[in-house]
Amino acid sequence: MPLYLGFDCSTQGLTATLIDAGPSRRGVVGTLVTNFDVMLPHYGTRHGVLPSADPHVVHAPPLMWAEALDVTIARAAREMGVDLGDLRAISGSAQQHGSVYLAAMFGERLGAISSDAALASQLTGVLSRPTAPVWMDTSTTAECGEIEDALGGPRRMAQTTGSRAFERFTAPQIRKFAKESAGAWLATGRVHLVSSWLASLLVGAEAPLDHGDASGTALMTLDPPAWWSEAVRATAPGLERKLPRLAPSWTVAGTLAAYWQRRHGLPTARVVVWSGDNPCSLVGTGAVREGTFTISLGTSDTIFGPMAAPRVSVDGTGHVFASPVGGYMGMTVFQNGSLARERVRDAFGLDWSGFSAALASTPAGNNDGVMLPWFGPEITPPVLNPHPRADGVDPSAAADNVRAIVEGQMMAMALHSRWMGVPRVLHATGGASANTGILQVMADVFDATVRRLPGSNSAALGAALRAMHADHIADGRHTEWEEIVAGFTVPETDVRPVPANVEVYTRLRERYEALERTALGRADRRS
Ligand code: ADP
Ligand code: XUL
């Protein structure tokens, strides 16, 4: 029975999903999660990130991710209930954009890791910056402007890299570090993304960065996928020598290092390059052909789908990435996802079943009440100084506020994903996709059938499926993506739009758009 293991290093935890690809037992063997705050409390994170006095600065400790990998592999070997001797290949998914800064001796140190001591204890001194800025960091507005100016403006950048400069993208983050800490920047020999940092630890050598995750750096040309020397030069001095190699998403980076074999009894499995969580979710939700979009309701909410040709968003809010299945994928990200829904839930002392009951007790359209769901800084549209705004929503009525945030989020998603096309079918995934009430609002606002996929971690499943695909290629076999995902991405529930509600939202979407336009006129933002 060929086994494949997929990881997902997300904002709040590291998930491992093991799949069996044997013809008679094809399916998920098991999934386990190492929650950072709960299981690795000594790093002092909250929701997976470090407390910060400045709300625009959001960092996490890279050694926490390394220790999570060690702890999770040990748990997988003990708790999955199968012999991991049949493991053929491993890959992973990681939160995108986050950057890990390493001293020049990193590669050498990797080669000297001993199985006698825990991994993280042997990585002291390899970091030239103790913490990694992550995708929630919005502190680089100045650097975004500087990079866009140097590269001929946002439109040229978007046409070349798939996105204009966004605060969380790696290039502005690198630039800010190089400007503010010139000495530490000089001492940096390599900048990895979260994905290539963890893949390097698995192979015990510097692993390449895949084209999918590299699309989130603002440093790669989409066609052909290669570092864009103009952008590299505009970002920071000496950066060209510090970037990892680029590789297609199906590249085998090496085999599991001796550490993992000796310490946790794993075999000499292939390690396939890791990718970003959104590219991996595209595979893990089975959205491998144009026409199907996926909405992931996680810490952030994202909408994405495959694209044969790279169409760039006219309003500048979307992204085009190299897709792990070949071709491209379009995507739009909303930072006020689950944490904003939790803010409303907690403000009224509800749990999720109370939240769902409140949603069910109010009519579609909320009697014309509309809310802009900006509880924290927002990526789409860009809002740096948050100020949730409501019109016609009673601030003291729990049910009205619950409906207002869910409707506001779905209308924002429909509005800002129009550039990607109109979805016929939406695949729903992520923690909040468990909530059928939320999916009904999604189906009604988009006027599309919503199919909920089983399991909450499509990124880890996508990574395991990518491991299978790359393993076949390494064996000289060509397997179509439909065949790779078959049996793993079967929807468990269909939620269909209710025609009367669709009509209500056709009108309300116009009100939402007008309210957003007015609010942005006053908001502090970069245009
Ligand atoms: P991540 O992006 O960190 O991988 P997940 O996809 O695991 O996040 O989603 C976690 C989130 O799911 C939690 O923060 C929580 O707000 C949300 N969630 C879990 N159950 C429900 C529910 N029944 N209704 C709405 N949201 C939920
Ligand atoms: C994508 C993005 C987030 C992160 C965290 O651009 O910023 O979706 O990948 O999940």
Coordinates of C-alpha atoms and ligand atoms in Angstrom, one line a residue:
M1 CA 0.0 0.0 0.0
P2 CA 1.7 3.2 -1.1
L3 CA 1.3 5.9 1.6
Y4 CA 1.8 9.6 1.1
L5 CA 2.1 12.3 3.8
G6 CA 1.0 15.9 3.5
F7 CA 1.7 18.7 6.0
D8 CA 0.0 22.1 6.3
C9 CA 1.9 24.7 8.4
S10 CA -0.9 27.2 8.7
T11 CA -1.2 30.2 10.9
Q12 CA -2.5 28.4 14.0
G13 CA -1.1 24.9 13.7
L14 CA 0.7 22.1 11.8
T15 CA -1.6 19.5 10.3
A16 CA -0.5 16.1 9.0
T17 CA -2.7 14.1 6.6
L18 CA -1.7 10.5 5.6
I19 CA -3.3 9.0 2.6
D20 CA -3.3 5.4 1.2
A21 CA -3.2 5.3 -2.6
G22 CA -3.6 1.5 -2.8
P23 CA -6.4 0.5 -5.2
S24 CA -8.4 -1.3 -2.6
R25 CA -7.9 1.1 0.4
R26 CA -7.7 4.4 -1.4
G27 CA -8.6 7.1 1.1
V28 CA -7.4 9.2 4.0
V29 CA -5.8 7.1 6.8
G30 CA -5.7 9.8 9.4
T31 CA -5.2 13.5 10.1
L32 CA -3.6 15.1 13.2
V33 CA -3.0 18.7 14.3
T34 CA -0.4 20.2 16.5
N35 CA -1.8 23.5 17.7
F36 CA 1.0 26.1 18.2
D37 CA -0.5 28.0 21.2
V38 CA -1.7 24.8 23.0
M39 CA 1.1 22.3 22.3
L40 CA 4.1 24.6 22.0
P41 CA 3.2 27.2 24.6
H42 CA 6.9 28.1 25.3
Y43 CA 7.0 30.1 22.1
G44 CA 4.3 32.5 23.6
T45 CA 2.1 32.8 20.5
R46 CA -1.5 33.7 20.4
H47 CA -3.5 32.3 17.4
G48 CA 0.0 31.2 16.2
V49 CA 1.6 34.7 16.1
L50 CA 3.6 36.7 18.6
P51 CA 2.0 39.5 20.6
S52 CA 3.0 42.9 19.2
A53 CA 2.5 46.4 20.4
D54 CA 2.0 47.6 16.8
P55 CA -1.0 46.0 15.2
H56 CA 0.6 46.2 11.8
V57 CA 3.6 44.1 12.8
V58 CA 2.8 40.4 12.9
H59 CA 5.6 37.9 13.3
A60 CA 6.0 34.2 14.3
P61 CA 9.0 32.1 15.5
P62 CA 10.5 29.9 12.7
L63 CA 11.9 27.5 15.3
M64 CA 8.3 26.9 16.5
W65 CA 7.4 25.6 13.0
A66 CA 10.6 23.4 13.1
E67 CA 9.7 22.0 16.5
A68 CA 6.1 21.4 15.3
L69 CA 7.4 19.4 12.4
D70 CA 9.4 17.2 14.8
V71 CA 6.5 16.8 17.3
T72 CA 4.0 16.0 14.5
I73 CA 6.2 13.4 12.7
A74 CA 6.7 11.7 16.1
R75 CA 3.0 11.7 16.7
A76 CA 2.3 10.5 13.1
A77 CA 4.6 7.5 13.6
R78 CA 2.8 6.6 16.9
E79 CA -0.8 7.6 16.2
M80 CA -1.6 6.9 12.6
G81 CA -2.1 3.2 13.3
V82 CA -0.2 2.0 10.2
D83 CA 3.4 1.1 9.5
L84 CA 5.0 4.2 7.9
G85 CA 7.5 1.9 6.3
D86 CA 5.3 2.1 3.2
L87 CA 5.6 5.8 3.0
R88 CA 6.6 6.7 -0.6
A89 CA 6.7 10.5 -0.5
I90 CA 6.1 13.5 1.6
S91 CA 5.2 17.1 0.7
G92 CA 3.8 20.1 2.4
S93 CA 1.8 23.3 2.3
A94 CA 2.5 26.5 4.2
Q95 CA 1.0 29.8 4.9
Q96 CA 2.2 32.0 2.1
H97 CA 4.5 35.0 2.0
G98 CA 6.2 34.6 5.4
S99 CA 10.0 34.8 5.2
V100 CA 12.7 33.1 7.2
Y101 CA 16.1 34.8 7.4
L102 CA 19.1 32.4 7.7
A103 CA 22.8 32.9 8.4
A104 CA 25.2 31.8 5.7
M105 CA 26.1 28.6 7.7
F106 CA 22.5 27.3 7.5
G107 CA 23.3 24.7 4.7
E108 CA 26.3 23.4 6.5
R109 CA 24.4 23.1 9.8
L110 CA 21.7 21.2 8.1
G111 CA 24.2 18.6 7.0
A112 CA 25.4 18.1 10.6
I113 CA 22.0 17.6 12.3
S114 CA 22.3 14.5 14.6
S115 CA 19.4 12.2 15.5
D116 CA 20.6 12.2 19.2
A117 CA 18.9 15.5 20.0
A118 CA 15.7 17.3 19.1
L119 CA 15.9 19.3 15.8
A120 CA 15.0 22.7 17.2
S121 CA 17.8 22.5 19.8
Q122 CA 20.3 22.1 17.0
L123 CA 19.1 25.1 15.0
T124 CA 20.2 27.8 17.5
G125 CA 22.2 30.4 15.7
V126 CA 21.0 29.5 12.2
L127 CA 18.6 32.5 12.1
S128 CA 19.9 35.9 11.2
R129 CA 16.5 37.3 12.3
P130 CA 14.8 35.6 15.2
T131 CA 11.3 36.0 14.0
A132 CA 9.5 35.7 10.6
P133 CA 7.0 38.3 9.3
V134 CA 3.9 36.5 8.3
W135 CA 1.0 37.1 5.9
M136 CA -0.9 39.2 8.5
D137 CA 1.8 41.8 8.7
T138 CA 0.7 45.1 7.2
S139 CA 3.7 47.3 8.2
T140 CA 5.3 47.7 4.7
T141 CA 3.2 50.3 2.9
A142 CA 6.2 52.5 2.3
E143 CA 8.2 49.7 0.8
C144 CA 5.3 48.6 -1.4
G145 CA 5.3 52.2 -2.8
E146 CA 9.1 52.2 -3.3
I147 CA 9.1 48.9 -5.1
E148 CA 6.1 49.8 -7.4
D149 CA 7.8 53.1 -8.3
A150 CA 11.1 51.4 -9.1
L151 CA 9.3 48.9 -11.3
G152 CA 7.1 51.3 -13.3
G153 CA 4.0 51.1 -11.2
P154 CA 1.4 48.6 -10.0
R155 CA 0.0 47.7 -13.4
R156 CA 3.4 46.7 -14.8
M157 CA 4.1 44.7 -11.6
A158 CA 0.8 42.9 -11.8
Q159 CA 1.3 42.1 -15.4
T160 CA 4.7 40.7 -14.8
T161 CA 4.4 39.0 -11.4
G162 CA 0.6 38.4 -11.2
S163 CA 0.1 40.9 -8.3
R164 CA 0.9 44.5 -7.5
A165 CA 2.9 45.0 -4.3
F166 CA 1.0 44.0 -1.2
E167 CA 2.2 44.6 2.3
R168 CA 2.4 40.9 3.2
F169 CA 4.3 39.9 0.0
T170 CA 7.9 38.8 0.6
A171 CA 9.6 41.6 -1.4
P172 CA 8.4 44.5 0.7
Q173 CA 9.0 42.5 3.9
I174 CA 12.6 41.8 2.8
R175 CA 13.1 45.5 1.9
K176 CA 11.9 46.7 5.2
F177 CA 14.3 44.4 7.1
A178 CA 17.2 45.3 4.9
K179 CA 16.5 49.0 5.4
E180 CA 15.9 48.8 9.2
S181 CA 18.6 46.2 10.1
A182 CA 21.4 46.6 7.5
G183 CA 23.9 44.6 9.6
A184 CA 21.5 41.6 10.1
W185 CA 20.7 41.8 6.4
L186 CA 24.4 41.6 5.5
A187 CA 24.6 38.5 7.8
T188 CA 21.7 36.8 6.0
G189 CA 22.9 34.1 3.6
R190 CA 19.5 32.8 2.6
V191 CA 15.9 34.0 2.7
H192 CA 13.5 31.0 2.6
L193 CA 9.7 31.1 2.6
V194 CA 7.9 29.0 5.3
S195 CA 7.4 26.3 2.7
S196 CA 11.0 26.0 1.5
W197 CA 12.3 26.4 5.2
L198 CA 10.4 23.3 6.3
A199 CA 11.2 21.3 3.1
S200 CA 14.9 22.1 3.7
L201 CA 14.6 20.6 7.2
L202 CA 13.1 17.4 5.8
V203 CA 15.8 16.8 3.2
G204 CA 18.7 18.1 5.4
A205 CA 19.8 20.4 2.6
E206 CA 18.7 23.6 1.0
A207 CA 15.4 22.8 -0.8
P208 CA 14.1 24.8 -3.8
L209 CA 11.0 27.0 -3.6
D210 CA 8.1 26.0 -5.9
H211 CA 6.7 28.3 -8.5
G212 CA 3.3 28.4 -6.8
D213 CA 4.5 29.8 -3.5
A214 CA 7.2 31.9 -5.2
S215 CA 4.3 33.7 -7.0
G216 CA 3.6 35.3 -3.5
T217 CA 7.0 37.0 -3.3
A218 CA 6.5 39.8 -5.9
L219 CA 9.9 38.7 -7.2
M220 CA 9.0 36.1 -9.8
T221 CA 8.0 36.6 -13.5
L222 CA 5.0 34.4 -14.2
D223 CA 6.0 33.7 -17.8
P224 CA 8.5 32.1 -17.7
P225 CA 8.6 31.4 -14.0
A226 CA 12.0 32.9 -13.0
W227 CA 13.4 35.4 -10.5
W228 CA 12.8 38.9 -12.0
S229 CA 16.2 40.6 -11.7
E230 CA 14.7 44.1 -11.9
A231 CA 12.4 43.4 -8.9
V232 CA 15.2 41.6 -7.1
R233 CA 17.5 44.6 -7.5
A234 CA 14.7 47.1 -6.5
T235 CA 14.1 45.2 -3.3
A236 CA 17.4 44.9 -1.4
P237 CA 21.1 44.9 -2.0
G238 CA 22.7 41.5 -2.6
L239 CA 19.3 39.8 -2.6
E240 CA 20.0 37.8 -5.8
R241 CA 22.6 35.7 -3.9
K242 CA 20.2 35.0 -1.0
L243 CA 17.2 33.6 -2.8
P244 CA 16.6 29.9 -3.1
R245 CA 16.5 28.1 -6.4
L246 CA 13.1 27.9 -8.1
A247 CA 11.5 24.7 -9.2
P248 CA 8.2 23.3 -10.6
S249 CA 5.8 22.1 -7.9
W250 CA 6.3 18.5 -8.8
T251 CA 10.1 18.5 -8.2
V252 CA 11.6 15.9 -5.9
A253 CA 13.9 17.9 -3.5
G254 CA 15.6 14.8 -2.2
T255 CA 14.9 12.0 0.3
L256 CA 14.2 12.2 4.0
A257 CA 17.3 13.1 5.9
A258 CA 18.9 10.6 8.2
Y259 CA 17.5 12.5 11.2
W260 CA 13.9 11.6 10.4
Q261 CA 14.9 8.0 9.6
R262 CA 16.9 7.3 12.7
R263 CA 14.9 9.4 15.2
H264 CA 11.4 8.6 14.1
G265 CA 11.9 5.3 12.1
L266 CA 10.7 6.7 8.8
P267 CA 11.9 5.1 5.5
T268 CA 13.9 6.8 2.7
A269 CA 10.8 8.5 1.3
R270 CA 11.0 11.1 -1.4
V271 CA 10.5 14.7 -0.3
V272 CA 8.6 16.8 -2.8
V273 CA 9.0 20.6 -2.8
W274 CA 6.4 22.3 -0.5
S275 CA 4.0 24.9 -1.8
G276 CA 1.7 27.6 -0.5
D277 CA -1.5 26.7 1.3
N278 CA -3.8 28.1 -1.4
P279 CA -2.1 26.3 -4.3
C280 CA -2.2 23.1 -2.2
S281 CA -5.9 23.7 -1.4
L282 CA -6.6 24.0 -5.1
V283 CA -5.5 20.3 -5.4
G284 CA -7.0 19.2 -2.1
T285 CA -10.5 20.5 -3.1
G286 CA -10.3 18.9 -6.5
A287 CA -10.6 22.3 -8.3
V288 CA -8.2 21.2 -10.9
R289 CA -10.0 22.5 -14.0
E290 CA -11.4 26.0 -14.9
G291 CA -15.0 26.7 -13.9
T292 CA -14.9 25.5 -10.4
F293 CA -13.8 27.9 -7.7
T294 CA -12.9 27.1 -4.1
I295 CA -13.7 29.3 -1.1
S296 CA -11.6 28.5 1.9
L297 CA -13.0 29.9 5.2
G298 CA -10.0 29.7 7.5
T299 CA -8.1 32.2 9.5
S300 CA -8.2 34.3 6.3
D301 CA -11.0 33.7 3.7
T302 CA -9.8 33.1 0.2
I303 CA -11.5 32.5 -3.1
F304 CA -9.4 30.9 -5.9
G305 CA -9.7 28.8 -9.0
P306 CA -7.7 27.5 -12.0
M307 CA -7.0 29.7 -15.0
A308 CA -5.7 28.6 -18.4
A309 CA -4.3 32.1 -19.1
P310 CA -3.1 34.7 -16.6
R311 CA -5.9 37.3 -16.5
V312 CA -4.9 40.1 -14.1
S313 CA -7.6 41.8 -11.9
V314 CA -8.4 45.4 -13.1
D315 CA -9.0 46.8 -9.6
G316 CA -5.6 45.5 -8.5
T317 CA -6.9 43.4 -5.6
G318 CA -6.4 40.0 -7.0
H319 CA -3.4 37.7 -7.6
V320 CA -2.4 35.3 -10.3
F321 CA -0.1 32.5 -9.2
A322 CA 1.6 29.6 -11.0
S323 CA -0.6 26.6 -10.3
P324 CA 0.7 23.4 -8.9
V325 CA -1.3 21.5 -11.5
G326 CA 0.3 23.5 -14.3
G327 CA -1.1 26.8 -15.8
Y328 CA -2.3 29.5 -13.5
M329 CA -4.6 30.1 -10.6
G330 CA -6.5 33.4 -9.7
M331 CA -7.0 34.3 -6.1
T332 CA -8.4 37.0 -3.8
V333 CA -7.7 37.1 -0.1
F334 CA -9.7 38.6 2.8
Q335 CA -7.9 39.0 6.1
N336 CA -11.1 39.4 8.1
G337 CA -12.1 35.8 7.9
S338 CA -12.7 33.5 10.9
L339 CA -11.2 35.9 13.4
A340 CA -13.7 38.6 12.5
R341 CA -16.6 36.1 12.7
E342 CA -15.2 35.1 16.2
R343 CA -15.2 38.8 17.2
V344 CA -18.9 39.1 16.6
R345 CA -19.6 35.7 18.1
D346 CA -17.7 36.6 21.3
A347 CA -19.1 40.2 21.5
F348 CA -22.5 38.6 22.0
G349 CA -21.3 35.7 24.2
L350 CA -22.3 33.1 21.7
D351 CA -20.8 29.7 20.8
W352 CA -20.9 28.4 17.2
S353 CA -24.3 26.8 17.7
G354 CA -25.6 30.1 19.1
F355 CA -24.1 31.9 16.1
S356 CA -25.8 29.5 13.7
A357 CA -29.1 29.8 15.5
A358 CA -28.8 33.6 15.3
L359 CA -28.1 33.4 11.6
A360 CA -31.1 31.1 11.1
S361 CA -33.4 33.5 13.0
T362 CA -32.9 36.4 10.6
P363 CA -34.1 36.9 7.0
A364 CA -31.8 36.9 3.9
G365 CA -30.9 40.6 3.3
N366 CA -31.1 41.4 7.1
N367 CA -34.0 43.9 6.5
D368 CA -31.6 45.9 4.3
G369 CA -28.9 46.2 7.1
V370 CA -25.3 46.1 5.6
M371 CA -22.0 45.8 7.4
L372 CA -18.4 46.2 6.1
P373 CA -16.6 43.4 8.0
W374 CA -13.3 45.3 8.7
F375 CA -12.5 44.4 12.3
G376 CA -8.7 44.2 11.7
P377 CA -6.7 45.6 8.8
E378 CA -8.1 44.3 5.5
I379 CA -6.3 43.2 2.4
T380 CA -9.2 43.3 0.0
P381 CA -10.0 46.1 -0.4
P382 CA -6.9 47.6 1.3
V383 CA -7.9 49.1 4.6
L384 CA -5.0 49.8 7.0
N385 CA -6.9 51.4 9.8
P386 CA -9.9 49.2 10.4
H387 CA -13.3 50.5 11.2
P388 CA -16.2 48.1 10.8
R389 CA -19.1 50.1 9.4
A390 CA -22.7 49.3 9.4
D391 CA -25.8 50.8 7.9
G392 CA -29.2 49.8 9.2
V393 CA -27.8 47.2 11.7
D394 CA -28.8 47.6 15.4
P395 CA -25.5 47.4 17.2
S396 CA -27.0 45.8 20.3
A397 CA -28.9 43.0 18.4
A398 CA -26.9 39.8 18.3
A399 CA -28.7 38.1 15.5
D400 CA -28.6 41.2 13.2
N401 CA -24.9 41.5 13.7
V402 CA -24.2 37.8 13.1
R403 CA -26.1 38.0 9.8
A404 CA -24.6 41.3 8.9
I405 CA -21.0 40.0 9.2
V406 CA -21.6 36.8 7.2
E407 CA -23.6 38.6 4.4
G408 CA -20.9 41.4 4.4
Q409 CA -18.1 38.9 4.0
M410 CA -19.9 37.0 1.2
M411 CA -20.8 40.1 -0.7
A412 CA -17.3 41.4 -0.5
M413 CA -16.0 38.1 -1.8
A414 CA -18.5 38.1 -4.8
L415 CA -17.7 41.7 -5.6
H416 CA -13.9 41.3 -5.5
S417 CA -13.7 38.0 -7.3
R418 CA -15.7 39.1 -10.4
W419 CA -12.4 39.6 -12.3
M420 CA -11.8 35.8 -12.1
G421 CA -15.1 35.0 -13.8
V422 CA -18.5 33.7 -12.6
P423 CA -18.4 30.4 -10.8
R424 CA -20.7 27.6 -11.8
V425 CA -19.8 25.6 -8.7
L426 CA -18.1 26.6 -5.5
H427 CA -16.1 24.1 -3.4
A428 CA -16.1 25.1 0.3
T429 CA -13.4 24.2 2.7
G430 CA -11.7 25.5 5.9
G431 CA -12.8 25.4 9.5
A432 CA -15.9 27.6 9.0
S433 CA -17.2 25.5 6.1
A434 CA -18.6 23.2 8.8
N435 CA -21.3 25.9 9.2
T436 CA -24.2 25.2 6.8
G437 CA -25.9 28.5 7.5
I438 CA -22.8 30.3 6.3
L439 CA -22.7 28.1 3.2
Q440 CA -26.4 29.0 2.4
V441 CA -25.6 32.7 2.4
M442 CA -22.6 31.9 0.1
A443 CA -24.8 30.0 -2.3
D444 CA -27.5 32.7 -2.3
V445 CA -25.0 35.6 -2.8
F446 CA -23.1 33.9 -5.6
D447 CA -26.1 32.2 -7.1
A448 CA -24.0 29.0 -7.4
T449 CA -24.2 25.5 -5.9
V450 CA -21.9 25.2 -2.9
R451 CA -20.3 21.8 -2.4
R452 CA -18.8 21.2 1.1
L453 CA -15.8 19.0 1.0
P454 CA -15.2 16.5 3.8
G455 CA -12.3 17.1 6.2
S456 CA -11.3 20.6 7.3
N457 CA -7.7 20.6 6.0
S458 CA -7.7 20.6 2.2
A459 CA -4.2 22.1 2.1
A460 CA -2.6 19.1 3.9
L461 CA -4.6 16.7 1.7
G462 CA -3.5 18.7 -1.4
A463 CA 0.1 18.4 -0.2
A464 CA -0.3 14.6 0.1
L465 CA -1.9 14.4 -3.3
R466 CA 0.9 16.5 -4.8
A467 CA 3.4 14.0 -3.2
M468 CA 1.6 11.2 -5.0
H469 CA 1.6 13.0 -8.3
A470 CA 5.4 13.9 -8.1
D471 CA 6.2 10.3 -7.0
H472 CA 4.5 9.0 -10.2
I473 CA 6.5 11.4 -12.3
A474 CA 9.7 10.4 -10.6
D475 CA 8.8 6.8 -11.4
G476 CA 8.3 7.8 -15.1
R477 CA 4.5 7.5 -15.0
H478 CA 2.2 10.3 -16.2
T479 CA -1.1 10.4 -14.2
E480 CA -3.9 13.0 -15.0
W481 CA -4.8 15.2 -12.1
E482 CA -8.4 14.0 -12.2
E483 CA -7.1 10.5 -11.5
I484 CA -4.8 11.7 -8.7
V485 CA -7.7 13.4 -6.8
A486 CA -10.3 10.8 -7.6
G487 CA -12.0 9.4 -4.5
F488 CA -10.2 12.0 -2.2
T489 CA -12.2 15.1 -3.0
V490 CA -15.8 13.9 -3.2
P491 CA -18.2 16.6 -1.8
E492 CA -20.3 15.5 1.2
T493 CA -23.1 18.1 1.0
D494 CA -24.6 20.3 -1.7
V495 CA -26.1 23.6 -0.7
R496 CA -28.2 25.1 -3.5
P497 CA -29.2 28.8 -3.9
V498 CA -32.8 29.8 -3.0
P499 CA -34.1 31.9 -5.9
A500 CA -35.9 34.4 -3.7
N501 CA -32.8 35.0 -1.6
V502 CA -30.7 35.4 -4.8
E503 CA -33.0 38.2 -5.8
V504 CA -32.6 39.9 -2.4
Y505 CA -28.8 39.8 -2.7
T506 CA -28.8 41.1 -6.3
R507 CA -30.2 44.3 -4.8
L508 CA -28.2 44.3 -1.6
R509 CA -24.9 43.8 -3.4
E510 CA -25.4 47.2 -5.0
R511 CA -25.9 48.8 -1.6
Y512 CA -22.9 47.0 -0.3
E513 CA -20.7 48.2 -3.1
A514 CA -21.9 51.8 -2.6
L515 CA -21.3 51.7 1.1
E516 CA -17.8 50.3 0.5
R517 CA -17.0 53.0 -2.0
T518 CA -18.1 55.7 0.4
A519 CA -16.1 54.2 3.3
L520 CA -13.0 53.9 1.2
G521 CA -13.2 57.5 0.3
R522 CA -12.6 58.3 4.0
A523 CA -10.4 55.3 4.9
D524 CA -6.6 55.6 5.3
R525 CA -5.4 53.5 2.4
R526 CA -2.9 53.2 -0.4
S527 CA -4.5 53.5 -3.8
Ligands
ADP1 P1 -6.4 28.0 9.3 O1 -6.6 29.0 8.3 O2 -5.6 28.4 10.5 O3 -6.0 26.6 8.8 P2 -9.0 26.6 9.8 O4 -9.3 26.3 8.3 O5 -8.5 25.4 10.6 O6 -7.9 27.8 9.9 O7 -10.2 27.3 10.4 C1 -10.2 27.5 11.8 C2 -11.4 28.4 12.1 O8 -12.7 27.8 11.8 C3 -11.5 28.8 13.6 O9 -10.7 29.9 13.9 C4 -13.0 29.0 13.8 O10 -13.3 30.4 13.8 C5 -13.7 28.5 12.5 N1 -14.8 27.5 12.8 C6 -14.7 26.3 13.4 N2 -16.0 25.8 13.5 C7 -16.9 26.7 13.1 C8 -18.3 26.8 12.9 N3 -19.1 25.8 13.3 N4 -18.8 27.9 12.4 C9 -18.0 29.0 12.0 N5 -16.7 28.9 12.1 C10 -16.1 27.8 12.6
XUL2 C1 -2.5 34.3 0.7 C2 -2.5 34.7 2.1 C3 -3.1 33.8 3.1 C4 -2.0 32.9 3.7 C5 -2.4 32.2 5.0 O1 -2.1 35.4 -0.2 O2 -2.0 35.7 2.5 O3 -4.1 33.0 2.5 O4 -1.5 32.0 2.7 O5 -3.3 31.2 4.9

